[in-house]
Coordinates of C-alpha atoms in Angstrom, one line a residue:
X1 CA 145.1 174.5 286.8
X2 CA 145.8 172.5 283.6
X3 CA 142.7 170.5 284.1
X4 CA 140.8 173.8 284.4
X5 CA 142.2 175.1 281.2
X6 CA 141.2 172.0 279.4
X7 CA 137.6 172.2 280.7
X8 CA 137.7 175.9 279.7
X9 CA 138.9 175.0 276.1
X10 CA 136.4 172.2 275.8
X11 CA 133.3 174.5 276.9
X12 CA 134.6 177.1 274.5
X13 CA 134.7 174.6 271.9
X14 CA 131.2 173.1 272.6
X15 CA 129.9 176.6 272.7
X16 CA 131.4 177.3 269.3
X17 CA 130.1 173.8 267.9
X18 CA 126.5 174.7 269.3
X19 CA 126.6 178.0 267.3
X20 CA 127.6 176.4 264.0
X21 CA 125.1 173.6 264.5
X22 CA 122.5 176.5 265.0
X23 CA 123.4 178.3 261.9
X24 CA 123.6 174.8 259.9
X25 CA 120.0 174.1 260.9
X26 CA 118.8 177.5 259.6
X27 CA 120.8 176.9 256.5
X28 CA 119.4 173.2 256.0
X29 CA 115.6 174.0 256.9
X30 CA 113.4 171.5 255.7
X31 CA 112.1 171.7 252.1
X32 CA 108.3 170.8 253.3
X33 CA 108.4 173.8 256.0
X34 CA 108.2 177.3 255.6
X35 CA 111.7 179.0 256.6
X36 CA 111.6 180.7 259.8
X37 CA 112.4 184.0 258.2
X38 CA 109.0 183.8 256.4
X39 CA 107.0 182.1 259.2
X40 CA 108.1 185.1 261.3
X41 CA 105.9 188.3 260.6
X42 CA 107.8 190.8 262.9
X43 CA 110.9 191.9 261.1
X44 CA 114.4 192.4 262.6
X45 CA 116.9 195.4 262.0
X46 CA 120.4 194.6 262.9
X47 CA 123.1 197.4 263.4
X48 CA 126.2 197.0 261.9
X49 CA 129.5 197.5 263.9
X50 CA 133.0 195.9 264.5
X51 CA 131.1 192.6 265.8
X52 CA 129.2 192.3 262.5
X53 CA 131.1 193.9 259.7
X54 CA 132.8 190.8 258.0
X55 CA 131.5 189.2 255.0
X56 CA 131.3 185.8 256.8
X57 CA 129.4 187.3 259.7
X58 CA 126.9 189.1 257.6
X59 CA 126.1 185.9 255.6
X60 CA 125.4 184.2 259.1
X61 CA 123.2 187.0 260.2
X62 CA 120.9 186.9 257.2
X63 CA 120.4 183.2 257.6
X64 CA 119.5 183.4 261.3
X65 CA 117.0 186.3 260.5
X66 CA 118.1 189.6 259.8
X67 CA 115.7 191.6 257.4
X68 CA 117.3 195.0 257.4
X69 CA 120.9 195.9 258.2
X70 CA 121.4 199.5 259.8
X71 CA 124.5 201.5 258.8
X72 CA 125.0 204.0 261.7
X73 CA 126.5 207.2 259.9
X74 CA 127.5 208.7 263.5
X75 CA 130.6 206.5 263.0
X76 CA 131.0 207.4 259.4
X77 CA 134.7 208.8 258.7
X78 CA 134.8 212.1 256.6
X79 CA 136.1 210.0 253.4
X80 CA 133.6 207.1 254.1
X81 CA 136.7 204.6 254.3
X82 CA 135.0 202.5 256.9
X83 CA 131.6 202.7 255.3
X84 CA 132.6 201.6 251.7
X85 CA 133.7 198.1 252.7
X86 CA 130.6 197.7 254.6
X87 CA 128.4 198.8 251.7
X88 CA 130.1 196.5 249.1
X89 CA 129.8 193.5 251.5
X90 CA 126.0 194.1 251.7
X91 CA 125.7 194.5 248.0
X92 CA 127.5 191.2 247.5
X93 CA 125.2 189.5 250.3
X94 CA 122.0 190.7 247.9
X95 CA 123.6 189.4 244.9
X96 CA 124.5 186.0 246.5
X97 CA 120.8 185.5 248.0
X98 CA 119.0 186.8 244.9
X99 CA 115.7 184.8 244.6
X100 CA 115.6 183.5 248.3
X101 CA 114.1 184.9 251.4
X102 CA 117.4 186.2 252.5
X103 CA 117.9 189.4 250.6
X104 CA 118.4 192.1 253.3
X105 CA 117.3 195.8 253.0
X106 CA 119.7 198.6 254.0
X107 CA 118.8 201.6 256.3
X108 CA 121.1 204.4 256.6
X109 CA 120.9 206.3 259.9
X110 CA 121.9 210.1 259.9
X111 CA 123.6 211.3 262.9
X112 CA 121.6 214.3 263.6
X113 CA 122.6 217.2 265.8
X114 CA 125.1 216.3 268.8
X115 CA 124.9 217.8 272.3
X116 CA 128.0 216.9 274.5
X117 CA 129.8 218.4 277.2
X118 CA 133.5 219.2 276.8
X119 CA 136.9 218.3 278.0
X120 CA 137.8 218.4 281.9
X121 CA 140.9 219.8 283.5
X122 CA 143.6 217.2 283.4
X123 CA 141.0 214.7 282.0
X124 CA 140.0 214.0 285.5
X125 CA 136.6 213.1 286.4
X126 CA 134.5 215.6 288.6
X127 CA 131.9 214.6 291.3
X128 CA 128.9 216.7 291.4
X129 CA 127.0 216.6 294.6
X130 CA 123.0 216.8 295.0
X131 CA 122.1 220.5 296.0
X132 CA 125.2 222.2 294.9
X133 CA 125.6 224.7 292.2
X134 CA 127.4 224.4 289.0
X135 CA 128.0 226.6 285.9
X136 CA 127.1 225.5 282.5
X137 CA 128.9 227.7 279.7
X138 CA 129.7 227.6 276.2
X139 CA 133.0 227.0 274.7
X140 CA 133.3 230.7 273.9
X141 CA 133.6 231.5 277.7
X142 CA 135.6 228.5 278.5
X143 CA 137.0 225.4 276.8
X144 CA 138.1 223.2 279.7
X145 CA 135.7 222.3 282.6
X146 CA 136.6 221.9 286.4
X147 CA 134.9 221.3 289.7
X148 CA 132.9 224.5 289.3
X149 CA 132.1 224.7 285.6
X150 CA 130.9 222.4 283.0
X151 CA 131.7 223.4 279.5
X152 CA 130.0 222.5 276.1
X153 CA 131.9 220.4 273.7
X154 CA 129.9 221.0 270.4
X155 CA 128.4 223.8 268.5
X156 CA 125.0 222.5 269.0
X157 CA 125.3 222.2 272.7
X158 CA 126.3 225.9 272.8
X159 CA 123.0 226.7 271.1
X160 CA 121.3 224.8 274.0
X161 CA 123.0 226.9 276.5
X162 CA 121.9 230.1 274.8
X163 CA 118.2 229.0 274.6
X164 CA 117.8 227.5 278.0
X165 CA 115.3 229.3 280.4
X166 CA 115.4 229.4 284.4
X167 CA 113.5 226.4 285.6
X168 CA 114.4 224.0 282.8
X169 CA 116.2 220.8 283.1
X170 CA 119.6 219.7 281.6
X171 CA 120.1 215.8 281.6
X172 CA 123.6 214.6 281.2
X173 CA 125.0 211.0 280.5
X174 CA 121.5 209.6 279.7
X175 CA 120.1 211.3 282.7
X176 CA 122.5 209.8 285.1
X177 CA 123.3 213.6 286.2
X178 CA 120.3 216.1 286.3
X179 CA 120.8 219.7 286.4
X180 CA 118.1 222.7 286.7
X181 CA 118.8 226.2 285.6
X182 CA 118.7 228.6 288.4
X183 CA 119.9 231.6 286.7
X184 CA 121.1 233.1 283.4
X185 CA 124.4 235.0 284.1
X186 CA 124.8 235.9 280.4
X187 CA 124.0 234.8 277.1
X188 CA 126.8 232.2 277.2
X189 CA 126.6 231.2 280.8
X190 CA 124.0 229.7 283.2
X191 CA 124.0 228.9 286.8
X192 CA 122.4 225.5 287.6
X193 CA 121.6 223.4 290.8
X194 CA 122.5 219.6 290.8
X195 CA 119.3 217.7 291.2
X196 CA 120.7 214.3 290.7
X197 CA 124.5 214.2 291.3
X198 CA 127.1 211.8 290.0
X199 CA 130.7 211.4 288.5
X200 CA 130.9 213.4 285.5
X201 CA 133.6 212.5 282.9
X202 CA 134.4 214.1 279.5
X203 CA 132.2 214.2 276.3
X204 CA 128.9 213.1 277.8
X205 CA 125.6 213.5 276.1
X206 CA 123.4 216.5 276.8
X207 CA 119.4 216.4 276.7
X208 CA 117.3 219.2 277.2
X209 CA 113.6 217.7 277.5
X210 CA 111.6 220.9 278.1
X211 CA 113.6 223.1 275.3
X212 CA 112.7 223.1 271.6
X213 CA 116.1 223.5 270.3
X214 CA 116.3 226.0 267.3
X215 CA 118.0 223.7 265.2
X216 CA 117.1 222.0 261.9
X217 CA 117.2 218.2 262.1
X218 CA 119.8 218.2 259.4
X219 CA 123.4 219.2 260.3
X220 CA 125.9 219.9 257.6
X221 CA 127.4 216.2 258.2
X222 CA 123.9 215.0 257.6
X223 CA 123.5 216.6 254.3
X224 CA 126.9 215.4 253.1
X225 CA 126.0 211.8 254.2
X226 CA 122.7 212.0 252.7
X227 CA 124.1 212.9 249.3
X228 CA 126.6 210.1 249.7
X229 CA 123.7 207.7 250.5
X230 CA 121.6 208.9 247.5
X231 CA 124.4 209.0 244.9
X232 CA 125.5 205.5 246.0
X233 CA 122.0 204.0 245.5
X234 CA 122.5 201.3 248.3
X235 CA 120.1 202.3 251.0
X236 CA 116.3 201.4 250.9
X237 CA 115.5 203.7 253.9
X238 CA 117.1 206.8 255.4
X239 CA 116.4 207.5 259.0
X240 CA 116.3 211.1 260.2
X241 CA 117.6 211.8 263.8
X242 CA 116.1 214.7 266.2
X243 CA 112.9 215.4 264.5
X244 CA 110.8 218.0 266.0
X245 CA 108.5 218.9 263.4
X246 CA 106.9 218.0 260.1
X247 CA 109.0 220.7 258.3
X248 CA 112.2 218.6 259.4
X249 CA 111.0 215.7 257.4
X250 CA 110.1 217.9 254.5
X251 CA 113.6 219.3 254.4
X252 CA 115.2 215.7 254.1
X253 CA 112.8 215.0 251.4
X254 CA 113.9 218.2 249.4
X255 CA 117.4 217.2 249.9
X256 CA 116.9 213.5 248.6
X257 CA 115.2 214.8 245.6
X258 CA 118.2 217.1 244.5
X259 CA 120.9 214.4 245.6
X260 CA 119.3 211.4 243.6
X261 CA 120.6 210.6 240.3
X262 CA 117.8 210.9 237.5
X263 CA 115.4 208.0 237.5
X264 CA 116.7 206.7 240.8
X265 CA 114.1 205.4 243.2
X266 CA 113.7 207.4 246.4
X267 CA 114.5 205.8 250.0
X268 CA 111.8 205.6 252.2
X269 CA 112.1 208.1 255.2
X270 CA 112.0 206.8 258.8
X271 CA 111.7 209.4 261.3
X272 CA 113.3 208.7 264.7
X273 CA 111.1 210.0 267.5
X274 CA 113.5 211.0 270.3
X275 CA 112.0 214.2 271.6
X276 CA 108.6 215.0 273.5
X277 CA 108.2 217.9 270.8
X278 CA 107.9 215.1 268.1
X279 CA 105.1 213.3 270.2
X280 CA 103.1 216.6 270.4
X281 CA 103.0 216.9 266.8
X282 CA 103.3 213.3 265.8
X283 CA 100.1 213.2 263.6
X284 CA 101.6 215.8 261.3
X285 CA 105.0 214.1 261.2
X286 CA 103.1 210.9 260.2
X287 CA 101.4 212.5 257.5
X288 CA 104.5 213.4 255.5
X289 CA 107.1 210.4 256.7
X290 CA 107.1 206.8 255.3
X291 CA 107.6 205.4 258.7
X292 CA 108.9 206.1 262.5
X293 CA 111.1 204.6 264.9
X294 CA 110.4 204.4 268.5
X295 CA 114.0 205.4 269.6
X296 CA 113.7 204.7 273.2
X297 CA 117.2 205.7 274.3
X298 CA 116.9 209.5 273.9
X299 CA 113.3 209.3 274.3
X300 CA 113.7 207.5 277.7
X301 CA 116.0 210.5 278.8
X302 CA 114.1 213.2 277.3
X303 CA 110.6 212.3 279.1
X304 CA 110.2 210.5 282.3
X305 CA 111.1 206.8 282.1
X306 CA 107.5 206.0 283.6
X307 CA 106.0 207.5 280.4
X308 CA 108.1 205.6 278.0
X309 CA 105.8 202.4 277.7
X310 CA 102.8 204.4 277.2
X311 CA 104.6 206.6 274.4
X312 CA 105.6 203.2 272.8
X313 CA 102.1 202.2 272.5
X314 CA 100.8 205.4 271.4
X315 CA 103.4 205.7 268.7
X316 CA 103.0 202.0 267.4
X317 CA 99.2 202.6 267.4
X318 CA 99.4 205.8 265.6
X319 CA 101.7 204.5 262.9
X320 CA 99.6 201.4 262.5
X321 CA 96.4 203.7 261.9
X322 CA 98.4 205.8 259.5
X323 CA 99.3 202.9 257.6
X324 CA 103.2 203.8 258.2
X325 CA 106.1 201.7 258.9
X326 CA 107.1 201.4 262.7
X327 CA 110.2 200.3 264.3
X328 CA 110.9 199.7 267.9
X329 CA 114.5 200.0 269.0
X330 CA 116.9 200.4 271.8
X331 CA 118.2 198.0 274.6
X332 CA 115.7 195.3 273.4
X333 CA 118.2 192.6 274.3
X334 CA 120.8 194.7 275.8
X335 CA 122.3 192.2 278.2
X336 CA 123.2 189.8 275.2
X337 CA 126.1 192.4 274.6
X338 CA 128.1 190.3 277.2
X339 CA 125.9 187.4 277.8
X340 CA 124.6 184.4 275.7
X341 CA 121.1 184.7 276.9
X342 CA 118.7 187.6 277.7
X343 CA 116.8 188.5 280.8
X344 CA 113.3 187.5 281.4
X345 CA 112.4 191.1 281.3
X346 CA 114.2 191.8 277.9
X347 CA 112.3 188.6 276.5
X348 CA 109.0 190.3 277.5
X349 CA 110.1 193.5 275.9
X350 CA 110.5 192.2 272.7
X351 CA 107.2 190.2 272.8
X352 CA 105.4 193.2 274.0
X353 CA 106.6 195.2 271.1
X354 CA 105.2 192.4 268.9
X355 CA 102.0 192.3 270.9
X356 CA 101.7 196.4 270.5
X357 CA 101.7 195.9 266.8
X358 CA 105.3 197.0 265.7
X359 CA 106.6 196.0 262.2
X360 CA 109.8 195.5 263.3
X361 CA 112.2 195.3 266.4
X362 CA 115.9 196.7 266.4
X363 CA 119.1 195.4 267.7
X364 CA 121.8 198.1 268.4
X365 CA 125.0 197.3 270.6
X366 CA 123.9 193.8 270.7
X367 CA 124.8 193.1 266.9
X368 CA 127.2 196.2 266.5
X369 CA 129.7 195.5 269.2
X370 CA 128.2 192.4 271.3
X371 CA 129.9 189.2 271.8
X372 CA 126.9 187.3 270.6
X373 CA 125.4 188.9 267.6
X374 CA 124.3 185.5 266.0
X375 CA 122.9 184.4 269.3
X376 CA 121.1 187.8 269.8
X377 CA 119.3 187.7 266.3
X378 CA 118.5 184.0 266.8
X379 CA 116.8 184.8 270.2
X380 CA 115.1 187.7 268.9
X381 CA 113.7 185.7 266.0
X382 CA 112.5 183.1 268.2
X383 CA 110.8 185.5 270.6
X384 CA 108.9 187.1 267.9
X385 CA 107.7 183.7 266.5
X386 CA 106.4 182.7 270.0
X387 CA 104.6 186.0 270.5
X388 CA 103.0 185.9 267.0
X389 CA 101.5 182.5 268.0
X390 CA 99.4 184.0 270.9
X391 CA 98.4 187.2 269.2
X392 CA 96.3 186.1 266.0
X393 CA 92.9 186.9 267.5
X394 CA 94.0 190.0 268.7
X395 CA 95.6 191.2 265.2
X396 CA 92.4 190.4 263.5
X397 CA 90.5 193.2 265.5
X398 CA 93.5 195.5 265.9
X399 CA 92.2 198.0 263.4
X400 CA 88.7 199.0 262.3
X401 CA 88.4 199.9 258.7
X402 CA 84.8 200.2 258.6
X403 CA 84.9 203.7 259.3
X404 CA 87.7 204.5 257.1
X405 CA 88.9 208.4 256.3
X406 CA 88.7 209.5 252.8
X407 CA 91.5 207.6 250.8
X408 CA 90.7 208.8 247.3
X409 CA 92.1 206.8 244.5
X410 CA 93.6 204.2 246.9
X411 CA 90.1 203.2 248.0
X412 CA 89.5 200.5 245.1
X413 CA 93.1 198.9 245.9
X414 CA 92.5 198.9 249.6
X415 CA 89.1 197.0 248.9
X416 CA 90.8 194.3 246.8
X417 CA 93.5 194.0 249.6
X418 CA 90.9 193.7 252.4
X419 CA 88.9 191.4 250.7
X420 CA 91.8 189.0 250.1
X421 CA 92.7 189.1 253.7
X422 CA 89.3 188.2 254.8
X423 CA 88.7 185.4 252.1
X424 CA 92.2 183.9 253.5
X425 CA 90.9 183.8 257.1
X426 CA 87.8 182.2 255.9
X427 CA 89.3 179.4 254.0
X428 CA 92.5 179.3 256.4
X429 CA 94.8 180.2 253.2
X430 CA 98.5 179.3 253.4
X431 CA 99.5 182.6 251.9
X432 CA 98.1 185.8 250.2
X433 CA 99.9 186.8 247.0
X434 CA 99.5 190.5 246.1
X435 CA 100.6 192.2 242.7
X436 CA 101.5 195.4 244.0
X437 CA 102.6 198.7 241.9
X438 CA 102.2 201.0 244.9
X439 CA 104.0 200.6 248.2
X440 CA 101.2 202.2 250.1
X441 CA 99.0 199.4 249.3
X442 CA 101.5 196.8 250.7
X443 CA 101.7 198.8 253.8
X444 CA 97.8 198.8 254.2
X445 CA 98.0 194.9 253.5
X446 CA 100.5 194.5 256.4
X447 CA 98.4 196.4 258.7
X448 CA 95.6 194.2 258.1
X449 CA 97.8 191.3 259.8
X450 CA 96.4 188.2 258.0
X451 CA 97.6 185.2 259.8
X452 CA 99.4 183.7 256.7
X453 CA 102.5 185.0 254.9
X454 CA 102.0 187.9 252.3
X455 CA 104.0 187.7 249.2
X456 CA 104.3 191.1 247.4
X457 CA 104.8 190.4 243.6
X458 CA 106.4 193.6 242.0
X459 CA 108.5 194.7 238.9
X460 CA 109.8 197.6 241.1
X461 CA 113.1 196.7 243.0
X462 CA 112.5 199.7 245.5
X463 CA 109.2 198.3 246.4
X464 CA 110.7 194.7 246.7
X465 CA 113.4 196.1 249.2
X466 CA 111.2 198.2 251.3
X467 CA 108.9 195.2 251.7
X468 CA 111.6 193.8 254.0
X469 CA 110.4 196.6 256.8
X470 CA 106.6 195.3 256.5
X471 CA 105.3 192.9 259.0
X472 CA 104.5 189.7 257.5
X473 CA 105.4 190.7 253.9
X474 CA 107.9 189.0 251.7
X475 CA 109.2 190.4 248.3
X476 CA 109.0 188.6 244.8
X477 CA 110.8 190.8 242.4
X478 CA 109.8 190.0 238.6
X479 CA 113.0 190.9 236.6
X480 CA 111.6 189.7 233.3
X481 CA 109.9 192.5 231.1
X482 CA 106.2 192.3 231.2
X483 CA 106.1 191.7 227.3
X484 CA 108.1 188.4 227.8
X485 CA 104.9 186.7 229.1
X486 CA 102.7 185.8 226.4
X487 CA 99.7 184.7 228.6
X488 CA 98.4 185.1 232.2
X489 CA 99.3 181.3 232.7
X490 CA 103.1 182.2 231.9
X491 CA 102.9 184.9 234.6
X492 CA 101.4 182.8 237.2
X493 CA 103.9 179.9 236.8
X494 CA 106.7 182.3 237.1
X495 CA 105.3 183.6 240.3
X496 CA 104.8 180.0 241.5
X497 CA 108.4 179.2 240.6
X498 CA 109.5 182.3 242.9
X499 CA 107.3 181.1 245.8
X500 CA 108.7 177.5 245.7
X501 CA 112.3 179.1 245.4
X502 CA 111.5 180.9 248.7
X503 CA 109.7 178.2 250.6
X504 CA 110.7 174.9 249.0
X505 CA 107.8 172.5 248.8
X506 CA 105.9 174.0 252.1
X507 CA 103.3 175.5 249.9
X508 CA 103.0 172.6 247.4
X509 CA 99.2 172.0 246.7
X510 CA 98.2 174.7 249.1
X511 CA 95.3 177.0 248.8
X512 CA 96.4 180.8 248.5
X513 CA 94.4 183.9 247.7
X514 CA 95.5 186.0 244.8
X515 CA 94.7 189.6 244.4
X516 CA 95.5 192.1 241.9
X517 CA 94.8 195.8 241.2
X518 CA 95.4 197.5 237.9
X519 CA 97.5 194.5 236.6
X520 CA 98.9 194.4 233.2
X521 CA 97.0 191.2 232.5
X522 CA 93.3 191.9 232.2
X523 CA 92.1 188.6 233.5
X524 CA 93.8 189.5 237.0
X525 CA 92.9 193.1 237.1
X526 CA 90.6 194.0 239.9
X527 CA 90.5 190.3 241.1
X528 CA 90.5 188.3 244.2
X529 CA 90.7 184.7 243.6
X530 CA 91.6 181.2 245.4
X531 CA 94.4 179.3 243.7
X532 CA 96.0 175.9 244.5
X533 CA 99.5 176.3 244.2
X534 CA 101.2 173.7 241.6
X535 CA 98.2 173.3 239.5
X536 CA 99.4 175.8 236.9
X537 CA 102.7 174.1 236.5
X538 CA 103.4 172.3 233.3

């Protein structure tokens, strides 16, 4: 037994040393090689939670590859006492890593409506048998469920009961239990048939795939959380849950506009696609949002699982055609919550999201509550890098811009961006450097998928932060006033210093494509040129 304990301790110590060595390798990447966070085009979103909330862990996570940290406001306390330390830690991380590739963006994820069952008698589980009948009632009729009745546990779930129709399904606990409405007994009470039975415990989620719930996407809690986010100015993205129609997005936009302090930059909106109703009107949603998240958890419950892979490809494709950010999320490396290595199927899942054309992949429980958050991020980064090696040719032909729709005043900027990408492929440039005044143009450049890194040079902090969500793009924020640059060469030398700060000597004496539209320097205005880095340094 003593020997076993010694072996166990030695194994645990070895695992710890291996982890620290891996992190040290990332910290001390060779100066003549691009850092992996720049070599990797697909971005990584990591959800914060008990496993990843310390300042030390945040430092490690950004170094192994996190581009965006997700704050899940479902878990925010009413006074935000659990959120404030996280926000302060993230702001410190940003300050510490200024001028490096390791400045993360922040995504604030609003909870949205919640549909849950209520409590059970004596808090004891109930077994539902396939083919039996069960009553589903609102909390107005009954507050505690039993073997004959399931009660609702939220006001939102009450609304579902009142609007369900005969024949529609009710999915409980992520679809583990499925009911079908047989009869409406009253406004507050339904008689249901058990299609898929199982053991029911308290406070389980409810999904109603055939029902368009007559609820706004923003709850009272969401509005309060959104105001907190806007007034705090710490989030670069706000994710909207339970989107069913474009009006939901417009409501959030209006709320953000009245909640932001004067002259503050507006966070980008990411719509979580979780219901079939959102897929039915995805084109109109994409017109008004800045990006979407393929939220495969609820979406996989609301639609049949067999349709989920097709929906993922459809949503990514439409987002790319609309030149909007797209994040693929949920259960990507789920087994790494408890295991140090993923399954083969999970590795293929992450790689296939890259092949589909996603801008970012997301970790949820893996980084929030898992035992191996660093290993999960490291593994996801390595999978993306390997996938990207095999997809260059596919990406070049992914989008056809020859028959572009009317893009109005952006067409000249788009022409400059596309010319730079095509020239970069011809000369095999090591990077594309783009002077950016409009985030829409940065998105367009990312969707062109050049095979080299893209550096987005901007004077606007919000554009720099949001660039962390774009495939293959890396921000260079110029904090000096434009008037401080006497000549174009002064400006160019400053850009070079930033690039060498980000990449070491990996791009020394490299050919790069430099492009600009409406640049403050006339000699760079509306230009695409080939430059050898290092030649302008004095």
